[in-house]
Every structure is written in structure tokens, then in C-alpha cells.
Amino acid sequence: MASPAAPRKQKPVRLNLKPGITPSTAGIGGNDAESPSSILAPPLADLSIPQGLQLDLKPDDIEALNELGSGNGGTVSLVMHKPTNTIMARKIIHVEAKNSVRKQIVRELQIMHKCNSPFIVSFFGAFLHEGDISICMEYMNCGSLDNIYKKTGPVSEDVAGKIAHAVLSGLVYLYDEHRIIHRDVKPSNILLDSAGHIKIADFGVSGQLVNSVANTFVGTSAYMSPERIQGGKYSVQSDVWSLGMTIMELVLGKFPFPPDGKPLSVFELLEYIVHEPVPTLPPGQFSKEFEAFIARSLIKDPATRPTPSELLTDPFCVAIEAKDVDLAGFVKVLQKDS
Ligand code: ATP
Ligand code: MG
């Protein structure tokens, strides 16, 4: 097995943005633009997404159909692999590095062929094309949660619970089977399809790719745990913090920090996360079990914060796993709108 993104020495975050920018205005931790992916939602029956399919991907065989969105690190398009009529999402990442480094990244990305789980976006292949890195993956036809909740409004506790359960299951799979820590859990990296599947994408599989973006602003996210902001070690518990922030954002319909919603510069926001009390849910609106689940995921000290597998045994998680929640009904709203 290729080695996953090894824990690396952290350097202080470099912040050079203008003040007055919040995660939503800066696109930190999310893509604010209305993404065509949430508008273009063809029925799942139109898509062919065989699990573990290995395609011989050549740039000339791939036809771009539509842009799905772009983040700080790349642009994602809906594409067709013409020889097999396979619809895919292709992410193009430009990495300022020597070609040998880019080749190493592409080699390291190949481990994703082995990441087969119902909670992980499937991987079709990665290659270098005109100096950029192309990653071809399963197309999730309802898009990512950042765009989804902006259309649906705040997500119910039950739906958020199912999302938390799926993300935790994906994190446990990545770590237990491949020793991979995700490192970038946030709404834009959690994707849904019209069958109600919830899957995670963009995990730190390539140490070289993580290193290539780590010391730039691109590597900074408002979902980073306090220990990560302070340059501490990245652990599976750091992903749990990011999940806690993400789930809170979904049920509140807005990023949970700062509680009064006043605009903060990026630097102020990161300071706030480290030094101010953790955000809590408004009283009386959610079950005690859900409140306790959120509070456990947002424990500031990573040594006492649970791991993903510990959090999966939390009473809220155990109950939500057994509960029948209509996720396909939840995403249907998105298709009616389009
Ligand atoms: P960042 O670059 O900070 O990680 P991001 O996650 O928004 O932000 P990308 O990973 O480049 O950036 O994704 C851009 C957008 O493309 C996402 O917000 C999502 O809406 C869409 N997208 C990404 N992957 C897929 C996919 N497999 N299927 C459908 N849409 C996708
Ligand atoms: Mg992403």
C-alpha cells in the first residue's frame, strides 16, 4: 500500500488576506458562488458509476460538459469519458512545482483506486495534462452541502445526523483501512446524490499535494481545529472538530462562528476559534442527545476529543443509524427547484 499523507511538521498559517473577510465572503472553507452542480441534477439513472472501475483515462477521450464549481485549489467540471460513455466529475489542480513533484502527486493519488466505500466518492483515475493535475471521480448529482443548504435552508437534526454518521463512517474507513486522515472536512467536501447517498471527497491522500498547498492561504480553512490553527499535530480528532463545525453550520444555516455573526477578518476568526469558548447550539431547538454529540465533537483539547470511531458509538449516532430518515426526499427539493 502506498503511504498515506504522513503527519507533517506544521508551520504557522500564513494569512495575507484583506481584513473584513468571513469564511462565506472569502470562500474559505466553501465555495460561495451558486454552483451549477446544484442546478444541473440529472436523474441518477442517467449516470454510470460502477464501483472500483479502472479506466484507461486519456485527456483526448474526455469531453467537458459543464463547470460544476471551483474552490481555492482547483476547478471541477462535469465530463464524459467518450469511449465508455461514463459521466464523471473532473477536478483540475494547478500546482506550482517542478514536474517531478507533480508526477509524484499523481503517483500518490493512485491509492484512491483502493478506496472503495459507500461513504467515499469513487475514483476513476488521475493524470498529468498540460502541467495540471486531473483527478476524475464519481459525479455526485446533487452537489456539495455548502450549495445544498443554501437552497434548502437549515437542515433538520435528523438529516444532519445521517450526514454526520456517513462522514464518520467514511473517516473510519479511510483511517482503519488506509491510515488516511482526511484533513479537509467541510461542507463543500461532502457530496450527495439523488439516491440519498452521502460521500466525502478531497481527503489528504497525497502527502506531496498536502505539502504543496499547506503553506499558502489555500491550505487555510475556517473548519480547522484549534490545534491545527496553532500548528499542532494533525490527527483523526482534528477531522472530528471539522465535522462538528460542519454539522453545526448545516443545522444553523450559517457558519457557527462568531455567535453574533459580526464580520471578522480571517486572522480574527482563527484567533476566535483558538481563544474563545466553543460555539453551542441555541437552547431548546435540538434534542439533548444532538447537543451532547456536537459538544463532544467540539472539545478543544484533541487528547480528550473523541476519534471518529469513538464518536460513532455516541448515543446520538447509534440512534440515528437505526432511524429511518428520508434522504432521497430531502434531495428531491433540490431537483424540483432546478
Ligand atoms: P476548496 O478548494 O477550498 O477545497 P471546494 O471544496 O469548494 O473548496 P473543489 O473541491 O474544487 O473546491 O470543488 C468545487 C465545487 O465543485 C464543490 O463545491 C462542489 O460543488 C463541486 N464538486 C466537487 N466534486 C464534485 C463531484 N464529485 N460531483 C459533483 N460536484 C462536485
Ligand atoms: Mg472540495
Short mmCIF file of C-alpha atoms and ligand atoms in Angstrom, two decimals:
data_model
loop_
_atom_site.label_atom_id
_atom_site.label_comp_id
_atom_site.label_asym_id
_atom_site.label_seq_id
_atom_site.Cartn_x
_atom_site.Cartn_y
_atom_site.Cartn_z
CA MET A 1 0.00 0.00 0.00
CA ALA A 2 1.32 3.44 -0.87
CA SER A 3 1.94 5.57 2.14
CA PRO A 4 -0.86 7.97 3.01
CA ALA A 5 -0.36 11.61 3.86
CA ALA A 6 2.07 11.30 6.73
CA PRO A 7 1.77 13.70 9.63
CA ARG A 8 3.94 16.61 8.65
CA LYS A 9 5.69 19.33 10.51
CA GLN A 10 3.28 22.24 10.75
CA LYS A 11 4.27 25.78 10.02
CA PRO A 12 2.26 28.77 11.18
CA VAL A 13 -0.60 29.64 8.89
CA ARG A 14 0.28 32.44 6.50
CA LEU A 15 -2.51 34.94 6.35
CA ASN A 16 -2.38 37.72 3.87
CA LEU A 17 -6.00 38.47 3.09
CA LYS A 18 -7.64 41.81 3.45
CA PRO A 19 -9.49 42.32 6.75
CA GLY A 20 -13.26 42.11 6.91
CA ILE A 21 -13.47 38.75 5.18
CA THR A 22 -15.53 35.95 6.70
CA PRO A 23 -15.50 32.31 5.62
CA SER A 24 -18.50 32.93 3.46
CA THR A 25 -17.29 36.11 1.81
CA ALA A 26 -13.78 34.78 1.29
CA GLY A 27 -14.87 31.35 0.22
CA ILE A 28 -12.68 29.96 2.98
CA GLY A 29 -13.92 26.53 3.64
CA GLY A 30 -16.54 26.76 0.99
CA ASN A 31 -17.42 27.91 -2.43
CA ASP A 32 -19.88 30.71 -2.12
CA ALA A 33 -20.91 31.05 -5.73
CA GLU A 34 -24.13 29.38 -6.76
CA SER A 35 -22.74 26.21 -8.23
CA PRO A 36 -24.20 24.85 -11.44
CA SER A 37 -23.83 21.41 -9.82
CA SER A 38 -26.83 22.10 -7.64
CA ILE A 39 -28.82 23.31 -10.60
CA LEU A 40 -27.85 20.61 -13.02
CA ALA A 41 -29.06 17.45 -11.35
CA PRO A 42 -29.82 14.77 -13.93
CA PRO A 43 -31.56 11.66 -12.59
CA LEU A 44 -29.21 9.08 -11.16
CA ALA A 45 -30.35 6.50 -13.69
CA ASP A 46 -28.52 8.55 -16.35
CA LEU A 47 -25.22 8.04 -14.61
CA SER A 48 -22.96 5.04 -14.75
CA ILE A 49 -20.79 4.79 -11.67
CA PRO A 50 -19.51 1.23 -11.31
CA GLN A 51 -17.59 0.88 -8.01
CA GLY A 52 -13.85 0.35 -8.36
CA LEU A 53 -13.95 0.77 -12.14
CA GLN A 54 -10.46 1.35 -13.54
CA LEU A 55 -10.47 3.28 -16.78
CA ASP A 56 -7.57 3.99 -19.07
CA LEU A 57 -8.02 7.75 -18.97
CA LYS A 58 -6.54 9.80 -21.80
CA PRO A 59 -7.13 13.56 -21.95
CA ASP A 60 -8.39 13.38 -25.54
CA ASP A 61 -11.10 10.90 -24.58
CA ILE A 62 -12.61 13.29 -22.06
CA GLU A 63 -15.20 15.85 -23.13
CA ALA A 64 -16.04 18.71 -20.77
CA LEU A 65 -19.80 19.24 -20.46
CA ASN A 66 -20.26 21.84 -17.77
CA GLU A 67 -18.41 23.60 -14.97
CA LEU A 68 -19.57 22.38 -11.55
CA GLY A 69 -17.67 24.80 -9.37
CA SER A 70 -14.28 25.92 -8.27
CA GLY A 71 -12.54 26.19 -4.95
CA ASN A 72 -9.27 27.64 -3.80
CA GLY A 73 -7.26 24.77 -5.22
CA GLY A 74 -8.95 23.77 -8.44
CA THR A 75 -11.86 23.73 -10.84
CA VAL A 76 -14.36 20.87 -11.13
CA SER A 77 -16.24 20.06 -14.33
CA LEU A 78 -18.84 17.55 -15.37
CA VAL A 79 -17.20 15.47 -18.10
CA MET A 80 -17.92 12.48 -20.30
CA HIS A 81 -15.40 9.70 -20.87
CA LYS A 82 -16.31 9.13 -24.52
CA PRO A 83 -15.03 5.54 -25.08
CA THR A 84 -17.14 4.21 -22.18
CA ASN A 85 -19.91 6.86 -22.03
CA THR A 86 -19.08 7.36 -18.38
CA ILE A 87 -20.14 10.61 -16.74
CA MET A 88 -17.54 11.81 -14.24
CA ALA A 89 -16.50 14.88 -12.27
CA ARG A 90 -13.02 16.07 -13.21
CA LYS A 91 -11.03 18.30 -10.91
CA ILE A 92 -8.10 20.19 -12.38
CA ILE A 93 -5.48 21.35 -9.89
CA HIS A 94 -2.67 23.68 -10.80
CA VAL A 95 0.36 23.06 -8.59
CA GLU A 96 3.25 25.49 -8.71
CA ALA A 97 6.04 22.92 -8.52
CA LYS A 98 8.59 21.03 -10.55
CA ASN A 99 7.21 18.42 -12.95
CA SER A 100 8.82 15.69 -10.85
CA VAL A 101 6.73 16.85 -7.88
CA ARG A 102 3.55 16.84 -9.97
CA LYS A 103 4.36 13.32 -11.15
CA GLN A 104 4.86 12.23 -7.56
CA ILE A 105 1.46 13.68 -6.65
CA VAL A 106 -0.19 11.73 -9.47
CA ARG A 107 1.58 8.55 -8.28
CA GLU A 108 0.43 9.12 -4.70
CA LEU A 109 -3.14 9.75 -5.83
CA GLN A 110 -3.32 6.21 -7.26
CA ILE A 111 -4.01 4.84 -3.77
CA MET A 112 -7.53 6.19 -4.26
CA HIS A 113 -8.17 3.24 -6.59
CA LYS A 114 -8.16 1.18 -3.39
CA CYS A 115 -10.54 3.45 -1.50
CA ASN A 116 -13.84 1.71 -2.08
CA SER A 117 -16.56 2.55 0.40
CA PRO A 118 -20.19 3.64 0.13
CA PHE A 119 -19.14 6.77 2.06
CA ILE A 120 -16.26 7.81 -0.23
CA VAL A 121 -16.61 9.42 -3.67
CA SER A 122 -15.25 6.80 -6.12
CA PHE A 123 -12.07 7.48 -8.02
CA PHE A 124 -11.63 6.79 -11.73
CA GLY A 125 -8.05 7.95 -12.13
CA ALA A 126 -5.56 10.83 -12.06
CA PHE A 127 -3.13 12.04 -14.69
CA LEU A 128 -0.98 14.99 -15.70
CA HIS A 129 -2.19 17.10 -18.61
CA GLU A 130 -0.50 20.27 -19.83
CA GLY A 131 1.22 20.66 -16.48
CA ASP A 132 -2.00 20.42 -14.44
CA ILE A 133 -3.19 17.50 -12.35
CA SER A 134 -6.51 15.99 -13.39
CA ILE A 135 -8.48 13.89 -10.93
CA CYS A 136 -11.50 12.02 -12.30
CA MET A 137 -14.08 10.91 -9.78
CA GLU A 138 -17.67 9.87 -9.38
CA TYR A 139 -20.14 12.65 -10.20
CA MET A 140 -22.49 13.35 -7.30
CA ASN A 141 -25.55 14.85 -8.97
CA CYS A 142 -26.86 16.88 -6.01
CA GLY A 143 -23.54 18.61 -5.43
CA SER A 144 -21.94 19.59 -2.16
CA LEU A 145 -23.54 20.54 1.15
CA ASP A 146 -22.43 24.18 1.03
CA ASN A 147 -24.58 24.73 -2.04
CA ILE A 148 -27.32 22.35 -0.90
CA TYR A 149 -28.11 24.04 2.40
CA LYS A 150 -28.09 27.46 0.79
CA LYS A 151 -31.02 26.18 -1.28
CA THR A 152 -32.84 24.14 1.37
CA GLY A 153 -32.21 26.43 4.33
CA PRO A 154 -31.14 24.99 7.70
CA VAL A 155 -31.02 21.20 7.65
CA SER A 156 -33.09 19.17 10.14
CA GLU A 157 -31.40 17.42 13.05
CA ASP A 158 -32.25 14.02 11.54
CA VAL A 159 -30.77 14.78 8.13
CA ALA A 160 -27.71 16.38 9.76
CA GLY A 161 -27.40 13.25 11.91
CA LYS A 162 -27.42 10.98 8.87
CA ILE A 163 -24.77 13.22 7.27
CA ALA A 164 -22.63 13.07 10.42
CA HIS A 165 -22.99 9.31 10.56
CA ALA A 166 -21.98 8.88 6.90
CA VAL A 167 -18.97 11.20 7.24
CA LEU A 168 -17.80 9.42 10.40
CA SER A 169 -18.18 6.05 8.64
CA GLY A 170 -16.08 7.36 5.74
CA LEU A 171 -13.42 8.71 8.11
CA VAL A 172 -13.27 5.41 10.00
CA TYR A 173 -12.92 3.51 6.71
CA LEU A 174 -10.10 5.81 5.49
CA TYR A 175 -8.16 5.55 8.72
CA ASP A 176 -8.73 1.90 9.57
CA GLU A 177 -8.14 0.55 6.08
CA HIS A 178 -5.59 3.03 4.69
CA ARG A 179 -4.29 5.11 7.64
CA ILE A 180 -5.54 8.22 5.85
CA ILE A 181 -6.59 11.31 7.81
CA HIS A 182 -8.99 13.41 5.77
CA ARG A 183 -7.64 16.89 6.75
CA ASP A 184 -10.29 18.92 4.92
CA VAL A 185 -13.73 18.01 6.25
CA LYS A 186 -16.12 20.86 5.38
CA PRO A 187 -19.50 21.27 3.66
CA SER A 188 -18.03 21.59 0.15
CA ASN A 189 -16.26 18.24 0.51
CA ILE A 190 -19.41 16.32 1.45
CA LEU A 191 -21.49 15.40 -1.59
CA LEU A 192 -24.94 13.96 -2.11
CA ASP A 193 -26.70 12.22 -4.97
CA SER A 194 -30.38 11.91 -5.77
CA ALA A 195 -30.49 8.36 -4.37
CA GLY A 196 -29.67 9.85 -0.97
CA HIS A 197 -26.05 8.69 -0.78
CA ILE A 198 -23.70 10.87 1.27
CA LYS A 199 -20.00 10.68 0.43
CA ILE A 200 -16.80 12.50 1.29
CA ALA A 201 -14.21 13.77 -1.20
CA ASP A 202 -10.88 15.60 -1.26
CA PHE A 203 -9.07 13.76 1.51
CA GLY A 204 -5.34 14.20 2.04
CA VAL A 205 -4.18 11.09 0.23
CA SER A 206 -1.09 12.65 -1.29
CA GLY A 207 1.42 13.94 1.24
CA GLN A 208 3.11 15.85 -1.56
CA LEU A 209 -0.14 17.54 -2.60
CA VAL A 210 -0.91 18.43 1.02
CA ASN A 211 2.59 19.90 1.35
CA SER A 212 2.25 21.81 -1.92
CA VAL A 213 -0.77 23.74 -0.64
CA ALA A 214 -0.06 23.65 3.11
CA ASN A 215 1.88 26.84 3.49
CA THR A 216 -0.24 29.04 1.33
CA PHE A 217 -3.55 30.64 2.10
CA VAL A 218 -5.18 27.85 0.09
CA GLY A 219 -4.29 25.47 2.89
CA THR A 220 -6.21 27.55 5.44
CA SER A 221 -9.74 26.71 6.39
CA ALA A 222 -12.22 28.06 8.90
CA TYR A 223 -13.04 24.44 9.74
CA MET A 224 -9.53 23.78 11.05
CA SER A 225 -9.31 22.61 14.64
CA PRO A 226 -7.71 24.83 17.30
CA GLU A 227 -4.63 22.59 17.49
CA ARG A 228 -4.19 22.72 13.72
CA ILE A 229 -4.53 26.53 13.66
CA GLN A 230 -1.79 26.64 16.28
CA GLY A 231 0.48 24.50 14.13
CA GLY A 232 -0.02 21.35 16.19
CA LYS A 233 -0.13 17.77 15.02
CA TYR A 234 -2.92 16.73 12.71
CA SER A 235 -4.83 13.71 13.98
CA VAL A 236 -8.09 11.91 13.33
CA GLN A 237 -9.52 14.01 16.17
CA SER A 238 -8.84 17.14 14.08
CA ASP A 239 -11.29 15.79 11.47
CA VAL A 240 -13.87 15.35 14.24
CA TRP A 241 -13.64 19.07 15.10
CA SER A 242 -14.15 20.00 11.44
CA LEU A 243 -17.16 17.68 11.30
CA GLY A 244 -18.64 19.29 14.43
CA MET A 245 -18.34 22.77 12.86
CA THR A 246 -19.80 21.46 9.60
CA ILE A 247 -22.82 19.82 11.25
CA MET A 248 -23.49 22.93 13.32
CA GLU A 249 -23.35 25.06 10.19
CA LEU A 250 -25.89 22.79 8.47
CA VAL A 251 -28.48 22.95 11.25
CA LEU A 252 -27.99 26.69 11.86
CA GLY A 253 -27.89 27.56 8.16
CA LYS A 254 -24.76 29.62 8.72
CA PHE A 255 -21.17 29.22 9.87
CA PRO A 256 -21.35 28.99 13.69
CA PHE A 257 -18.56 31.47 14.47
CA PRO A 258 -18.75 34.13 15.76
CA PRO A 259 -22.06 33.57 17.58
CA ASP A 260 -23.26 37.14 16.93
CA GLY A 261 -22.42 36.82 13.21
CA LYS A 262 -20.33 40.01 13.12
CA PRO A 263 -17.86 40.02 10.24
CA LEU A 264 -14.31 39.06 11.22
CA SER A 265 -11.10 39.08 9.28
CA VAL A 266 -9.63 35.65 8.63
CA PHE A 267 -6.99 36.28 11.27
CA GLU A 268 -9.60 37.35 13.84
CA LEU A 269 -11.72 34.31 13.05
CA LEU A 270 -8.84 31.89 13.59
CA GLU A 271 -7.92 33.71 16.81
CA TYR A 272 -11.52 33.40 17.89
CA ILE A 273 -11.60 29.66 17.26
CA VAL A 274 -8.47 29.17 19.35
CA HIS A 275 -9.21 31.51 22.24
CA GLU A 276 -12.97 31.99 22.59
CA PRO A 277 -15.41 29.44 24.01
CA VAL A 278 -16.61 26.81 21.53
CA PRO A 279 -19.92 27.58 19.81
CA THR A 280 -23.03 25.95 21.25
CA LEU A 281 -26.44 25.29 19.75
CA PRO A 282 -29.27 27.69 20.63
CA PRO A 283 -31.09 26.20 23.64
CA GLY A 284 -34.37 24.35 23.24
CA GLN A 285 -34.20 23.80 19.48
CA PHE A 286 -32.46 20.43 19.33
CA SER A 287 -32.52 17.17 21.25
CA LYS A 288 -30.26 16.79 24.28
CA GLU A 289 -28.54 13.86 22.51
CA PHE A 290 -27.72 16.03 19.48
CA GLU A 291 -26.45 18.85 21.72
CA ALA A 292 -24.21 16.36 23.53
CA PHE A 293 -22.93 14.95 20.22
CA ILE A 294 -21.99 18.42 18.95
CA ALA A 295 -20.37 19.31 22.28
CA ARG A 296 -18.23 16.13 22.18
CA SER A 297 -17.07 16.81 18.63
CA LEU A 298 -16.07 20.37 19.55
CA ILE A 299 -13.95 19.59 22.62
CA LYS A 300 -10.99 21.95 22.26
CA ASP A 301 -8.35 19.58 23.60
CA PRO A 302 -7.63 16.96 20.90
CA ALA A 303 -6.49 14.49 23.57
CA THR A 304 -9.98 14.37 25.05
CA ARG A 305 -11.93 14.87 21.81
CA PRO A 306 -13.21 11.50 20.53
CA THR A 307 -11.87 9.80 17.41
CA PRO A 308 -14.31 9.14 14.55
CA SER A 309 -14.78 5.52 15.65
CA GLU A 310 -15.43 6.58 19.26
CA LEU A 311 -17.94 9.17 18.08
CA LEU A 312 -19.77 6.53 16.03
CA THR A 313 -20.70 4.82 19.30
CA ASP A 314 -22.11 8.08 20.75
CA PRO A 315 -25.78 7.55 21.74
CA PHE A 316 -26.93 10.11 19.13
CA CYS A 317 -25.04 8.29 16.37
CA VAL A 318 -26.31 4.88 17.42
CA ALA A 319 -29.91 6.15 17.43
CA ILE A 320 -29.64 7.98 14.10
CA GLU A 321 -28.15 4.92 12.40
CA ALA A 322 -31.27 2.93 13.26
CA LYS A 323 -33.65 5.75 12.34
CA ASP A 324 -35.42 5.86 9.00
CA VAL A 325 -34.72 9.32 7.54
CA ASP A 326 -35.94 10.20 4.04
CA LEU A 327 -32.74 11.49 2.46
CA ALA A 328 -33.99 10.93 -1.07
CA GLY A 329 -36.97 13.16 -0.12
CA PHE A 330 -34.57 15.78 1.23
CA VAL A 331 -32.63 15.98 -2.04
CA LYS A 332 -35.80 15.87 -4.17
CA VAL A 333 -36.41 19.51 -3.20
CA LEU A 334 -33.17 20.40 -4.98
CA GLN A 335 -34.32 18.81 -8.21
CA LYS A 336 -37.75 20.44 -8.13
CA ASP A 337 -36.07 23.83 -7.80
CA SER A 338 -33.85 23.40 -10.80
P1 ATP B 1 -11.52 24.12 -1.62
O1 ATP B 1 -10.77 24.30 -2.88
O2 ATP B 1 -11.28 25.19 -0.62
O3 ATP B 1 -11.34 22.74 -1.05
P2 ATP B 1 -14.10 23.36 -2.67
O4 ATP B 1 -14.18 22.03 -1.99
O5 ATP B 1 -15.38 24.14 -2.82
O6 ATP B 1 -13.08 24.30 -1.95
P3 ATP B 1 -13.41 21.98 -5.08
O7 ATP B 1 -13.07 20.73 -4.35
O8 ATP B 1 -12.54 22.40 -6.20
O9 ATP B 1 -13.47 23.21 -4.10
O10 ATP B 1 -14.89 21.80 -5.61
C1 ATP B 1 -15.58 22.84 -6.24
C2 ATP B 1 -17.06 22.53 -6.30
O11 ATP B 1 -17.27 21.50 -7.27
C3 ATP B 1 -17.61 21.96 -4.99
O12 ATP B 1 -18.04 22.97 -4.13
C4 ATP B 1 -18.77 21.09 -5.48
O13 ATP B 1 -19.94 21.86 -5.52
C5 ATP B 1 -18.34 20.66 -6.87
N1 ATP B 1 -17.86 19.26 -6.87
C6 ATP B 1 -16.67 18.81 -6.46
N2 ATP B 1 -16.55 17.49 -6.61
C7 ATP B 1 -17.73 17.07 -7.15
C8 ATP B 1 -18.28 15.78 -7.54
N3 ATP B 1 -17.55 14.66 -7.41
N4 ATP B 1 -19.53 15.74 -8.02
C9 ATP B 1 -20.26 16.87 -8.14
N5 ATP B 1 -19.82 18.11 -7.80
C10 ATP B 1 -18.57 18.22 -7.31
MG MG B 2 -13.51 20.15 -2.46
#
